[in-house]
Coordinates of C-alpha atoms in Angstrom, one line a residue:
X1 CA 0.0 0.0 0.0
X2 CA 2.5 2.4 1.0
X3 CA 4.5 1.5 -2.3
X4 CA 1.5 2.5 -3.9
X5 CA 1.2 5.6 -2.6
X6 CA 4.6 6.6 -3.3
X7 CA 4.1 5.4 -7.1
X8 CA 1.0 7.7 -6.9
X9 CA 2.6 11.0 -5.4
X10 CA 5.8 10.5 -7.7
X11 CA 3.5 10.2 -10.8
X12 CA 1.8 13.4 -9.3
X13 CA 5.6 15.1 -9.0
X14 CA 6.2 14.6 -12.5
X15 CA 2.9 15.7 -13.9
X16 CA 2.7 19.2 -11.9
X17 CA 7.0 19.5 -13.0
X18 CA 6.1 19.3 -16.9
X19 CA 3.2 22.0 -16.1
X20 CA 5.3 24.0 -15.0
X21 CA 8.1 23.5 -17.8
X22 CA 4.7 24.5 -19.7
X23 CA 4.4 27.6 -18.0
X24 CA 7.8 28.6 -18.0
X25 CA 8.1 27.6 -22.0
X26 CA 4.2 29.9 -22.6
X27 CA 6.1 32.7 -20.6
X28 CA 9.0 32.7 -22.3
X29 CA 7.4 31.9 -25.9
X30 CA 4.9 35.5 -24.6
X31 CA 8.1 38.1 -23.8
X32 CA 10.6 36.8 -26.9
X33 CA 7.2 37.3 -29.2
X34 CA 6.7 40.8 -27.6
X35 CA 10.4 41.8 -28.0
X36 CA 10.2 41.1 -31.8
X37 CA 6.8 43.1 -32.1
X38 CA 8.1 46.0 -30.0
X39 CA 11.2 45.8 -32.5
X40 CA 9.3 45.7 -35.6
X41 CA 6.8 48.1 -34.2
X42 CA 10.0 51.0 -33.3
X43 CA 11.7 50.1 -36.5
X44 CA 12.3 52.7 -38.9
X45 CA 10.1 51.7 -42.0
X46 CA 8.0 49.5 -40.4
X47 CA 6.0 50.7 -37.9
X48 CA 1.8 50.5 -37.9
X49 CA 1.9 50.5 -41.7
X50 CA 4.7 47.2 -41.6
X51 CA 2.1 45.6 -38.6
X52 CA -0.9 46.3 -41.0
X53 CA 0.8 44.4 -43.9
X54 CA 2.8 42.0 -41.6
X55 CA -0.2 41.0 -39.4
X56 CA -3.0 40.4 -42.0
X57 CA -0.7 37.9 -44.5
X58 CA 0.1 36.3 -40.9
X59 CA -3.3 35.8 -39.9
X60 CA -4.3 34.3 -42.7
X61 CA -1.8 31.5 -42.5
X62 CA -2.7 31.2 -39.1
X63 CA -6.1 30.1 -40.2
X64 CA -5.2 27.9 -43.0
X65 CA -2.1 26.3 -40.1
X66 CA -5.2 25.9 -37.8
X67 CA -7.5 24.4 -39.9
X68 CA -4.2 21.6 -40.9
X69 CA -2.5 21.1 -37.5
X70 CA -4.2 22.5 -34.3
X71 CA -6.2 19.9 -32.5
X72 CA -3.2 17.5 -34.0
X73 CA -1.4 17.5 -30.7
X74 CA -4.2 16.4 -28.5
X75 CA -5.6 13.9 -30.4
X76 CA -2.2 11.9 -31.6
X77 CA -1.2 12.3 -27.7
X78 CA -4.9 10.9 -26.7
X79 CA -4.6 7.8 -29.1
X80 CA -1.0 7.0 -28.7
X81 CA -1.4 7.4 -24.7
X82 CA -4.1 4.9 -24.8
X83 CA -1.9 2.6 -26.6
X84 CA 1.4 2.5 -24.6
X85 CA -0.8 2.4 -21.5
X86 CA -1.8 -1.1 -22.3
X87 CA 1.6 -1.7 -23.5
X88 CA 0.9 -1.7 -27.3
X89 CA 4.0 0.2 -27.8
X90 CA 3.3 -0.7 -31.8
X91 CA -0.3 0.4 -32.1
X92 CA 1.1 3.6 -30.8
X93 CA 3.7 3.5 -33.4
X94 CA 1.0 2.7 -36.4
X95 CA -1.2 5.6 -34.9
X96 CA 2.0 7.7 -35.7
X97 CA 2.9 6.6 -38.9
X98 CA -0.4 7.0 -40.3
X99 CA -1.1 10.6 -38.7
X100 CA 2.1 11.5 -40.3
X101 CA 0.9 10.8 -43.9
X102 CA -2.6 11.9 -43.6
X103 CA -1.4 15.3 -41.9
X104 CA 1.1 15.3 -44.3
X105 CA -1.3 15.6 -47.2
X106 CA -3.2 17.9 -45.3
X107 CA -0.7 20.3 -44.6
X108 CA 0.9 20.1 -48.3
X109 CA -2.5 20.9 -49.6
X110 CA -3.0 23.9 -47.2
X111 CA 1.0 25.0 -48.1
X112 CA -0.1 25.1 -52.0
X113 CA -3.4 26.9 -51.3
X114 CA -1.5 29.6 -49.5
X115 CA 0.8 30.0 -52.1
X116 CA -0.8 30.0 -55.6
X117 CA -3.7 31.7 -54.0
X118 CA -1.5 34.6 -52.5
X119 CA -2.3 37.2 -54.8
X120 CA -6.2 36.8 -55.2
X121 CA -6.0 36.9 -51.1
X122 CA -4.3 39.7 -50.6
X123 CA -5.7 41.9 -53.4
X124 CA -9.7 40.6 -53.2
X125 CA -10.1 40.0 -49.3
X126 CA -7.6 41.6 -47.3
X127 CA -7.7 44.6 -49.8
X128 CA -4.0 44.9 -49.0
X129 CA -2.3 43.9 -51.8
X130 CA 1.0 44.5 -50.6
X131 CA 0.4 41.4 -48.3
X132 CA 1.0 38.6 -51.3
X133 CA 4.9 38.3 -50.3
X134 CA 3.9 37.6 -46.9
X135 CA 1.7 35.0 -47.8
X136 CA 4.0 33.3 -50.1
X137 CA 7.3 33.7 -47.7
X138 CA 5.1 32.0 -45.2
X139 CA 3.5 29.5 -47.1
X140 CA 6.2 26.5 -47.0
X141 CA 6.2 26.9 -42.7
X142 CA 2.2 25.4 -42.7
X143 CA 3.7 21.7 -43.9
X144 CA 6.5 21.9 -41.9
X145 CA 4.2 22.8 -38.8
X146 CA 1.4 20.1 -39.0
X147 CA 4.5 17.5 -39.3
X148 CA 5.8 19.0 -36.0
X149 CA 2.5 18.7 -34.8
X150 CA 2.6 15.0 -35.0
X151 CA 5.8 14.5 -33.4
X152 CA 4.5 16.9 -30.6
X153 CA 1.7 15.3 -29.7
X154 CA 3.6 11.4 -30.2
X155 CA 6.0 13.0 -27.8
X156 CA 3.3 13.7 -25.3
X157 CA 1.6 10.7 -25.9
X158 CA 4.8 9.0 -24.6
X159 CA 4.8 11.5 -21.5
X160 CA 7.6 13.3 -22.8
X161 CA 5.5 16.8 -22.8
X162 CA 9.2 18.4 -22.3
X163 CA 10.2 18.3 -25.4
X164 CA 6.9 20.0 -26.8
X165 CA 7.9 22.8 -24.5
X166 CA 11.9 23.1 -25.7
X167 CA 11.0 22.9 -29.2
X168 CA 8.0 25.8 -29.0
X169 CA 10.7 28.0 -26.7
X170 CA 13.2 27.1 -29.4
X171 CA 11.3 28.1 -32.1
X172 CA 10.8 31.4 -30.6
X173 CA 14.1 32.4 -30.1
X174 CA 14.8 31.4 -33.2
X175 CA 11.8 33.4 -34.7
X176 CA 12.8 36.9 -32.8
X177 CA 16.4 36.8 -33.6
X178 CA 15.7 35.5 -37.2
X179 CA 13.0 38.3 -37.4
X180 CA 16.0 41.2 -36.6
X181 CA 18.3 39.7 -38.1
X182 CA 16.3 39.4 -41.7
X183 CA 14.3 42.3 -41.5
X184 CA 17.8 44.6 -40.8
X185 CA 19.0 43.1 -43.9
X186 CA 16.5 43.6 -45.9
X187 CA 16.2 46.9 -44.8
X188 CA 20.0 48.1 -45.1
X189 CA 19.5 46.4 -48.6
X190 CA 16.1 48.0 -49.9
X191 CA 16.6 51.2 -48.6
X192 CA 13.8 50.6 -45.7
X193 CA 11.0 49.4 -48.4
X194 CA 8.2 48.1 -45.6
X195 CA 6.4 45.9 -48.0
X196 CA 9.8 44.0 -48.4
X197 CA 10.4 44.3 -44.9
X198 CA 7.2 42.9 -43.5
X199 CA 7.6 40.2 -46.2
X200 CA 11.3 39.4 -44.6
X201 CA 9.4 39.3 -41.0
X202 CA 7.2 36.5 -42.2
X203 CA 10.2 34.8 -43.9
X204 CA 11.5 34.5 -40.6
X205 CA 8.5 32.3 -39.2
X206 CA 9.4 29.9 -42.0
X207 CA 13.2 29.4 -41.1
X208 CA 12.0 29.1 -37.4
X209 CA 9.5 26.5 -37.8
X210 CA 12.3 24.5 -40.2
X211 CA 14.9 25.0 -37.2
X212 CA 12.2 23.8 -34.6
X213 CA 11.2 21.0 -37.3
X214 CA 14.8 19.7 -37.4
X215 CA 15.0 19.3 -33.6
X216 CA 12.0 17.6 -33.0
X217 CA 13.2 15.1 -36.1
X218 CA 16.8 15.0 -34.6
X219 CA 15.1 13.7 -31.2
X220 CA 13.0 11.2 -32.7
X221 CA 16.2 9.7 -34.5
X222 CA 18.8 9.5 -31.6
X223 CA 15.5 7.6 -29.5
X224 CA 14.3 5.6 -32.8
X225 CA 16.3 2.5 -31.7
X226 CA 14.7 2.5 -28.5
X227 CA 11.1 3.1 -29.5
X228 CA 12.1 0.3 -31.9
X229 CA 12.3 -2.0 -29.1
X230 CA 9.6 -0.9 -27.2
X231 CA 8.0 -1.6 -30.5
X232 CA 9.6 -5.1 -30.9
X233 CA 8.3 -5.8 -27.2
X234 CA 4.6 -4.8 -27.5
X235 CA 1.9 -6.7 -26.0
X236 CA -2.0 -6.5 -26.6
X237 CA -1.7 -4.9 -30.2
X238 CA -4.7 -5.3 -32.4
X239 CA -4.3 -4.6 -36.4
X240 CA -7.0 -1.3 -37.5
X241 CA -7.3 -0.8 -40.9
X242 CA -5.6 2.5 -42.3
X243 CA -9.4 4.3 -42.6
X244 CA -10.3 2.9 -39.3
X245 CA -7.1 4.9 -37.5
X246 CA -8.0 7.8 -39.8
X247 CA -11.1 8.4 -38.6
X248 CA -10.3 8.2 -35.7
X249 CA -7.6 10.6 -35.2
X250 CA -10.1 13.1 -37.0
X251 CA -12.9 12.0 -34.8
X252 CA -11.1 13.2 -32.1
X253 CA -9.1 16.4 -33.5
X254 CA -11.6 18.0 -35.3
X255 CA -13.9 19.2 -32.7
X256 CA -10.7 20.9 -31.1
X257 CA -9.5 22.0 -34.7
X258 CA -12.8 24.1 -34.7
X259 CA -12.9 25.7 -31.6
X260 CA -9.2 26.8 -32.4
X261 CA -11.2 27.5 -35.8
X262 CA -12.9 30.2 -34.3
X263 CA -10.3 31.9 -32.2
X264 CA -8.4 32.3 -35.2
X265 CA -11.1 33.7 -37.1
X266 CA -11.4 36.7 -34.5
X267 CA -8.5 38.0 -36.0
X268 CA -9.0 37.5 -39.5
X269 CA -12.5 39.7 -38.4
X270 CA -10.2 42.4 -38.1
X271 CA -7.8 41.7 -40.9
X272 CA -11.0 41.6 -43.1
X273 CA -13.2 44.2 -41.9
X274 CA -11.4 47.0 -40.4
X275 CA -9.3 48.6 -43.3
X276 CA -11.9 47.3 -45.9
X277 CA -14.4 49.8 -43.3
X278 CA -11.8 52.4 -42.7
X279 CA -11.4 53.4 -46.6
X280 CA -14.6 54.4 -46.5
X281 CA -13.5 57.7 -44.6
X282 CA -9.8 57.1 -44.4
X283 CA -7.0 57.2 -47.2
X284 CA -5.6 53.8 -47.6
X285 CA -2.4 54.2 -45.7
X286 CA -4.0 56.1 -42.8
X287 CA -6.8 52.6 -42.5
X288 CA -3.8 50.2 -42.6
X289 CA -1.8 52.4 -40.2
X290 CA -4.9 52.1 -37.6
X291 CA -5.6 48.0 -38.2
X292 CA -1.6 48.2 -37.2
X293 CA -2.4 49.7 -34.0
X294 CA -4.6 47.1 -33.3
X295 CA -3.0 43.8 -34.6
X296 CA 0.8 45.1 -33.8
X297 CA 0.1 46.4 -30.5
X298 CA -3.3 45.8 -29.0
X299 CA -3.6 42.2 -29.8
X300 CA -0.3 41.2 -28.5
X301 CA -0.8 42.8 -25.1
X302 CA -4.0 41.6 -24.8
X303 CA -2.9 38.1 -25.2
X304 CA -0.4 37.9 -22.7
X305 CA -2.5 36.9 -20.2
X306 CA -4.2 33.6 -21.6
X307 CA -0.4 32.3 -21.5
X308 CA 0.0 32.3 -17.8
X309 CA -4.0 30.7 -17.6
X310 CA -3.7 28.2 -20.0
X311 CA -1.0 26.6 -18.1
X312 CA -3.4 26.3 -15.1
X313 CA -6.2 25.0 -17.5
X314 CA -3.3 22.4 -18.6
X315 CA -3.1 20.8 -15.3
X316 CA -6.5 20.9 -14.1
X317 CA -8.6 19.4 -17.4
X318 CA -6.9 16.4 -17.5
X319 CA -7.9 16.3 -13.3
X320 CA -11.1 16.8 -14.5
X321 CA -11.4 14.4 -17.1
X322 CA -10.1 11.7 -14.7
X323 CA -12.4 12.1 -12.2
X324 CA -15.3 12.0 -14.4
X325 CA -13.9 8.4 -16.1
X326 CA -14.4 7.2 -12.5
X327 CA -17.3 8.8 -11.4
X328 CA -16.1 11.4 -9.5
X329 CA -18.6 14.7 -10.1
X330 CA -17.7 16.3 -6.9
X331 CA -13.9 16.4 -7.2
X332 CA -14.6 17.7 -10.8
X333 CA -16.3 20.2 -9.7
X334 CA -14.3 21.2 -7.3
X335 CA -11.6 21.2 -9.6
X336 CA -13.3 23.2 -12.6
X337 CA -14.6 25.9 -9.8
X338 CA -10.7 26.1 -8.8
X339 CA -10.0 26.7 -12.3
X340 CA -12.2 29.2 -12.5
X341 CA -11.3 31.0 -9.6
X342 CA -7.8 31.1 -11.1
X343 CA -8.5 32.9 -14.4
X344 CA -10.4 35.4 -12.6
X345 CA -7.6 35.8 -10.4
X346 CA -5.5 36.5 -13.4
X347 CA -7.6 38.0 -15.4
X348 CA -8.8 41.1 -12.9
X349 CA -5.7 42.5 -12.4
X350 CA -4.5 42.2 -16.2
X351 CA -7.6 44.0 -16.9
X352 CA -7.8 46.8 -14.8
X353 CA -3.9 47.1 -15.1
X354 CA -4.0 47.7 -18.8
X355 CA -7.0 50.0 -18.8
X356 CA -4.7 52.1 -15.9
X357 CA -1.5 51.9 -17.3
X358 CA -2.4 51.8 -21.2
X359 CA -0.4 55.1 -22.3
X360 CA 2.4 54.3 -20.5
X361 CA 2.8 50.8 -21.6
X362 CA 2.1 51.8 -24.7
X363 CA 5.2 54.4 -24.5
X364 CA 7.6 51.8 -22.5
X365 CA 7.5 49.3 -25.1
X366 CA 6.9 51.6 -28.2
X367 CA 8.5 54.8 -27.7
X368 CA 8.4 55.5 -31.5
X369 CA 4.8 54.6 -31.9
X370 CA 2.7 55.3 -29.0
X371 CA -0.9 55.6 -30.8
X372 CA -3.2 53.5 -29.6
X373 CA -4.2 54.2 -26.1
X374 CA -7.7 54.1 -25.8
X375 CA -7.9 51.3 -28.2
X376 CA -5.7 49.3 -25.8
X377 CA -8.2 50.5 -23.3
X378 CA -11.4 49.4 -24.9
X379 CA -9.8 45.6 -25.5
X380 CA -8.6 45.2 -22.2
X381 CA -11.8 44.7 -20.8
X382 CA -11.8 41.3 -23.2
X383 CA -9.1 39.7 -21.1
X384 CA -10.9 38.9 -18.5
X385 CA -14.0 36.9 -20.6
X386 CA -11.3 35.6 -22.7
X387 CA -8.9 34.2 -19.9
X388 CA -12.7 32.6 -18.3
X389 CA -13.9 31.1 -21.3
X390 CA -10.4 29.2 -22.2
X391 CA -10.9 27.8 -19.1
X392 CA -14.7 26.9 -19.0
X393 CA -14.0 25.5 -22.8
X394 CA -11.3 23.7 -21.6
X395 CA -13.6 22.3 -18.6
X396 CA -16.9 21.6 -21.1
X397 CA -14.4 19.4 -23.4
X398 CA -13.0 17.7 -19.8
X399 CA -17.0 17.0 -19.2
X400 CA -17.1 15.1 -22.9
X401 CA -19.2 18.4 -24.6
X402 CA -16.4 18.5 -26.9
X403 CA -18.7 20.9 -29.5
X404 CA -19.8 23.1 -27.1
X405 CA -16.9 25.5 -27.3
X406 CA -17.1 25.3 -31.4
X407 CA -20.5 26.4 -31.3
X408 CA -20.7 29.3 -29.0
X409 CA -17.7 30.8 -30.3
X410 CA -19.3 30.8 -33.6
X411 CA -22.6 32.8 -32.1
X412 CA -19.8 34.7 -30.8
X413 CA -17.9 35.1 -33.8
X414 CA -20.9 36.2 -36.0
X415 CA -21.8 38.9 -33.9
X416 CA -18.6 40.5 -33.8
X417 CA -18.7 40.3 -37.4
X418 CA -21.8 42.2 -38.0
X419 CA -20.7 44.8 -35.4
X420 CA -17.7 45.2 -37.3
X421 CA -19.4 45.8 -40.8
X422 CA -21.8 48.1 -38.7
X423 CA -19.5 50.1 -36.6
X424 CA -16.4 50.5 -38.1
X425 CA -17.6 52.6 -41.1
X426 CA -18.7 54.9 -38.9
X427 CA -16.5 57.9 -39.1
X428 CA -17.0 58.9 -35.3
X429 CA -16.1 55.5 -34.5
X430 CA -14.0 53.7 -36.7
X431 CA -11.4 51.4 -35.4
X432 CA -13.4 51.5 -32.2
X433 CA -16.2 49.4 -33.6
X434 CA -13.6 46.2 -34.1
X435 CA -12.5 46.8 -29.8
X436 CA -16.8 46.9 -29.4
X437 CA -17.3 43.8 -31.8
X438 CA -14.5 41.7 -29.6
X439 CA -15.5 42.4 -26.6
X440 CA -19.6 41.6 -26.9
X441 CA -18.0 38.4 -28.9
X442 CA -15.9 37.5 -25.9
X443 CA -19.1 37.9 -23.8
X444 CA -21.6 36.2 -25.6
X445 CA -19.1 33.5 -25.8
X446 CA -18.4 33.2 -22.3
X447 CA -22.1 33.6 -20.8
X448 CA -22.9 31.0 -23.4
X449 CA -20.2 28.5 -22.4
X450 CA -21.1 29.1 -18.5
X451 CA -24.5 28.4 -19.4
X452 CA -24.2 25.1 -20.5
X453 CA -21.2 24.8 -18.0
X454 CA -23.4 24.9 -14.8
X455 CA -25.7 22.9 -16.6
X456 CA -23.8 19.8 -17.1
X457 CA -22.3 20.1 -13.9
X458 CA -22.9 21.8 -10.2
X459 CA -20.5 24.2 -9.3
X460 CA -18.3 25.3 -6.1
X461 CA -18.5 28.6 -6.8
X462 CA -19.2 31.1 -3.1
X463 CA -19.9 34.5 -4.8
X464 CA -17.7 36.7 -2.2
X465 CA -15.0 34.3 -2.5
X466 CA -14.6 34.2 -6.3
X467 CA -15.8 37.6 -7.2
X468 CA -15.6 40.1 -4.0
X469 CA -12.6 39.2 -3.3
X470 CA -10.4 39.4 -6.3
X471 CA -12.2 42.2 -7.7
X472 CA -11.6 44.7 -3.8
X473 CA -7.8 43.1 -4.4
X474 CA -7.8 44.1 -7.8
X475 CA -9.5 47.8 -6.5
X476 CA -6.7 48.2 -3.8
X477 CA -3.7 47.2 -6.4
X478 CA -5.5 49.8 -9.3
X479 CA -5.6 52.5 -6.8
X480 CA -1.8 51.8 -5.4
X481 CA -0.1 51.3 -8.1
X482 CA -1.9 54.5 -9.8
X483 CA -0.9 56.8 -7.0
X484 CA 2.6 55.8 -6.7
X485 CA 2.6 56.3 -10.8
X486 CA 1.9 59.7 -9.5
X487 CA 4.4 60.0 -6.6
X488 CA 7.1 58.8 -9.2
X489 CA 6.6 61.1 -12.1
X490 CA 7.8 64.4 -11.0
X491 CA 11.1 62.4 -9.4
X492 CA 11.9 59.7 -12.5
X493 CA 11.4 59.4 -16.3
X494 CA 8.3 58.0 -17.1
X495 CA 9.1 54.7 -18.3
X496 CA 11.1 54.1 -15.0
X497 CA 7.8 54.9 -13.1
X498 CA 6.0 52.5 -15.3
X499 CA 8.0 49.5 -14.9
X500 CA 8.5 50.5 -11.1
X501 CA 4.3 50.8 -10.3
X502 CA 3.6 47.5 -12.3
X503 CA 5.8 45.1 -10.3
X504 CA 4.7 47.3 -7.2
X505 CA 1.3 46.5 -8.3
X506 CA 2.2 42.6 -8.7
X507 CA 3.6 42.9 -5.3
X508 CA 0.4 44.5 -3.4
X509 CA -2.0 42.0 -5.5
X510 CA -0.9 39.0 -4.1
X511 CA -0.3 40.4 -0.9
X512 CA -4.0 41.1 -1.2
X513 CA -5.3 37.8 -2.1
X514 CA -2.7 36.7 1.2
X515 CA -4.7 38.8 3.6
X516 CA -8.1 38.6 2.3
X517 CA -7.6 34.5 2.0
X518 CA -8.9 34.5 -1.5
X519 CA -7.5 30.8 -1.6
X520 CA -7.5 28.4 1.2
X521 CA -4.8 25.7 1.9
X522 CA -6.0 22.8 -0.3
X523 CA -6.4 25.1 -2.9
X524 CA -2.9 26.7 -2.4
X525 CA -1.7 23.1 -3.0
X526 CA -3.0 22.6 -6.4
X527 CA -0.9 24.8 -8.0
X528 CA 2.9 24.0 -8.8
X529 CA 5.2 24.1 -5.6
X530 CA 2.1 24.6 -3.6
X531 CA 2.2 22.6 -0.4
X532 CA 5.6 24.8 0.0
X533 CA 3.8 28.0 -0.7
X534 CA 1.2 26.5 2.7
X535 CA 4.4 25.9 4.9
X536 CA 5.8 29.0 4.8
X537 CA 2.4 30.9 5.2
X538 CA 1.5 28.5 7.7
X539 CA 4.6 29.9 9.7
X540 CA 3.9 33.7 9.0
X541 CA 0.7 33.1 10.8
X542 CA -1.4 33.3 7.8
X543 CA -3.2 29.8 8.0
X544 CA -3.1 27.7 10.6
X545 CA -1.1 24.7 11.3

């Protein structure tokens, strides 16, 4: 018994250490992506105009690199999981095999789509024509991607999540020194041409993703021999037919593969709508310049915060799940409520902080293009729905309502599409109306998912615990932080201020949650490093021993 227990709490170890190699690898992956935009953003040439051209070729690939490979991870590590677990180390190995070719075909197809149909893209839908070189510099990356995507998710499959993490973090370093390193070339060489510049940007994705490619292949060589013998050595493997393993690797990717469907297509709302409805009123260079406040800046602030929650949501879903397989409704719930509680937790503070702080962020990290203020503004209030409904999604899918998240992100979706077409060609509006189309999307969406959430399932959730609390924390940080901003200015630059009143503000949050016992002790010890976290409260007084 005791043997047992110690398997159990080791197994335990090693799951919450890869979450955290998952956090660390998301945080990273977050600031090395923000030091390329603020680069590109403060470069001379580039600027909104180079966002604009760089942004709406890169969302589209994003879309067509969704549609091909998201959802691939999951569902290759769900199948080939299931496999080894019963020691059928060759099934596993089939499932692989297979996944590889019909991905492959699926991401070649998706490659030659992007490139031959560059032009008629960029000219008849995004309306910016000076996008086509984007499109076909990125176009090779989508079949090297869904490959990775299989090797990713065998890798996790085999519980070596690590190695998803390295290669994503090395692919980012890769992609923000590739990105400077290109884009100074070509603009020393072109005399600062933006379109070229842009283009060289999205080159750099490409050479990444091969980099990244070529380590994830170089790892599944040096271990070959020894998934060869695992392979020699399996037990309980039962011959599928080819279609058989197909559809099921599809069964269970494509309802993921939508929802990440939709996500993607909030953006390429924007990349659609908002010049096309700006040239109404707006020259053409003025309408991209404001869609590259919005997808340079705004976006990529905005999204910060989902990296630090989706780690959480990584090692509570699969809790979730588990408990549900045996029957376990109140330990999910407790779970899903805890997960909840978490995002708000996160998302609060991100919100309010952005809304407070959104000129001076703006002017820390792009001193050379600071426009954009109140539009950061506006979408900052998204965070907070956005950060809850990755989580409840990710809960609904735990629960087996895999569509659920598909579907109300599309009634999401098409509302923020007809707001956009509505608002944005509204001169005394504009660019506004795409911030006012997100956020009712990331509402609708969330009060839709909740819906069916506390439907399927009864929630923990105490209504001063999960909302007072965090948001008087949140009040007491906003007010801090904003009067020491004050305090600060007349003795140091700016920017020093800035950076000084956020981490004063990080510091004064969580000594908020500490005092107002937002979390109690079990739930301290869900999260990574936890039960050390309880011990040293537990000798400041804070909870009891």
């Amino acid at each position: 018994m005791e043997h047992t227990e110690k398997r159990k709490r080791i197994k335990k170890e090693g799951f919450m250490q890869s979450v955290l190699v998952l956090m660390i690898s998301q945080l990273v992956i977050k600031l090395l992506g923000l030091i390329y935009k603020i680069y590109l953003t403060n470069k001379e040439g580039f600027g909104d105009t180079g966002n604009a051209i760089y942004s709406s070729g890169y969302q589209i690939y994003a879309l067509l690199l969704t549609i091909s490979s998201i959802g691939v991870p999951n569902a290759i590590s769900k199948l080939v999981s299931e496999k080894v677990a019963i020691g059928d180390s060759k099934g596993a190995h089939r499932i692989f095999k297979i996944a590889l070719l019909t991905f492959g075909i699926i991401g070649f197809i998706a490659t030659m789509i992007l490139f031959i149909g560059a032009g008629y893209i960029s000219d008849a839908i995004l309306q910016i024509p000076e996008a086509e070189m984007t499109l076909v510099a990125l176009s090779p990356a989508i079949f090297f991607v869904t490959i990775a995507s299989v090797l990713r998710g065998y890798f996790n499959g085999r519980e070596k999540i690590s190695i998803t993490a390295k290669s994503q973090t090395l692919e980012q370093v890769f992609k923000t020194l590739l990105t400077v390193i290109v884009v100074e070339i070509v603009g020393l060489s072109t005399n600062l041409n933006t379109t070229l510049m842009s283009a060289g940007a999205n080159l750099a994705t490409t050479l990444s993703v091969l980099l990244s490619f070529g380590y994830l292949t170089l790892y599944y060589k040096i271990y070959k021999r020894d998934i060869a013998n695992e392979v020699k050595n399996s037990v309980n493997y039962k011959h599928e037919s080819l279609i058989k393993v197909v559809k099921r690797i599809l069964f269970v990717s494509t309802p993921i593969t939508l929802s990440a469907i939709m996500s993607t297509l909030n953006k390429n709302i924007d990349s659609i709508t908002v010049v096309r409805g700006l040239k109404k009123f707006l020259t053409e260079a003025e309408a991209k310049s404001q869609y590259g406040i919005l997808s340079g800046k705004v976006d990529t602030l905005i999204t910060l915060p989902l990296s630090f929650n989706i780690a959480f949501a990584t090692a509570l879903v699969p809790s979730i799940s588990s408990s549900i397989a045996k029957g376990e409704r109140e330990s999910a719930s407790k779970r899903i409520s805890f997960s909840i509680l978490v995002s708000i937790l996160i998302g609060l503070p991100c919100t309010v902080g952005m809304m407070i702080f959104s000129g001076q962020i703006l002017n820390l990290l792009f001193p050379k293009a600071t426009n954009g203020s109140l539009l950061l503004q506006m979408s900052a209030i998204t965070i907070i729905f956005s950060v809850l409904s990755q989580t409840i999604n990710g809960a609904l899918q735990g629960l087996g309502k895999i569509m659920t998240p598909a579907i109300t992100s599309t009634i999401g979706l098409i509302t923020k599409l007809i707001i956009n077409i509505w608002l944005i060609q509204i001169p005394e509006i504009g660019v506004y109306g795409a911030a006012i189309g997100s956020i009712i999307n990331n509402i609708v969406a969330f009060a839709l998912s909740y819906i069916v959430l506390i439907k399927t399932i009864k929630l923990d959730i105490k209504f001063i615990k999960c909302v007072i609390k965090p948001i008087i924390a949140t009040i007491i940080m906003g007010i801090c932080s904003y009067y020491i901003y004050l305090l600060l200015q007349g003795i140091i630059s700016m920017r020093i201020a800035t950076i000084i009143s956020v981490i004063i503000a990080i510091i004064i949050y969580t000594l908020s949650l500490i005092v107002l016992r937002v979390l109690d002790k079990e739930e301290m010890k869900m999260i990574p490093y936890g039960t050390k976290i309880v011990g040293a409260l537990e000798n400041m007084g804070v909870y009891k021993k």
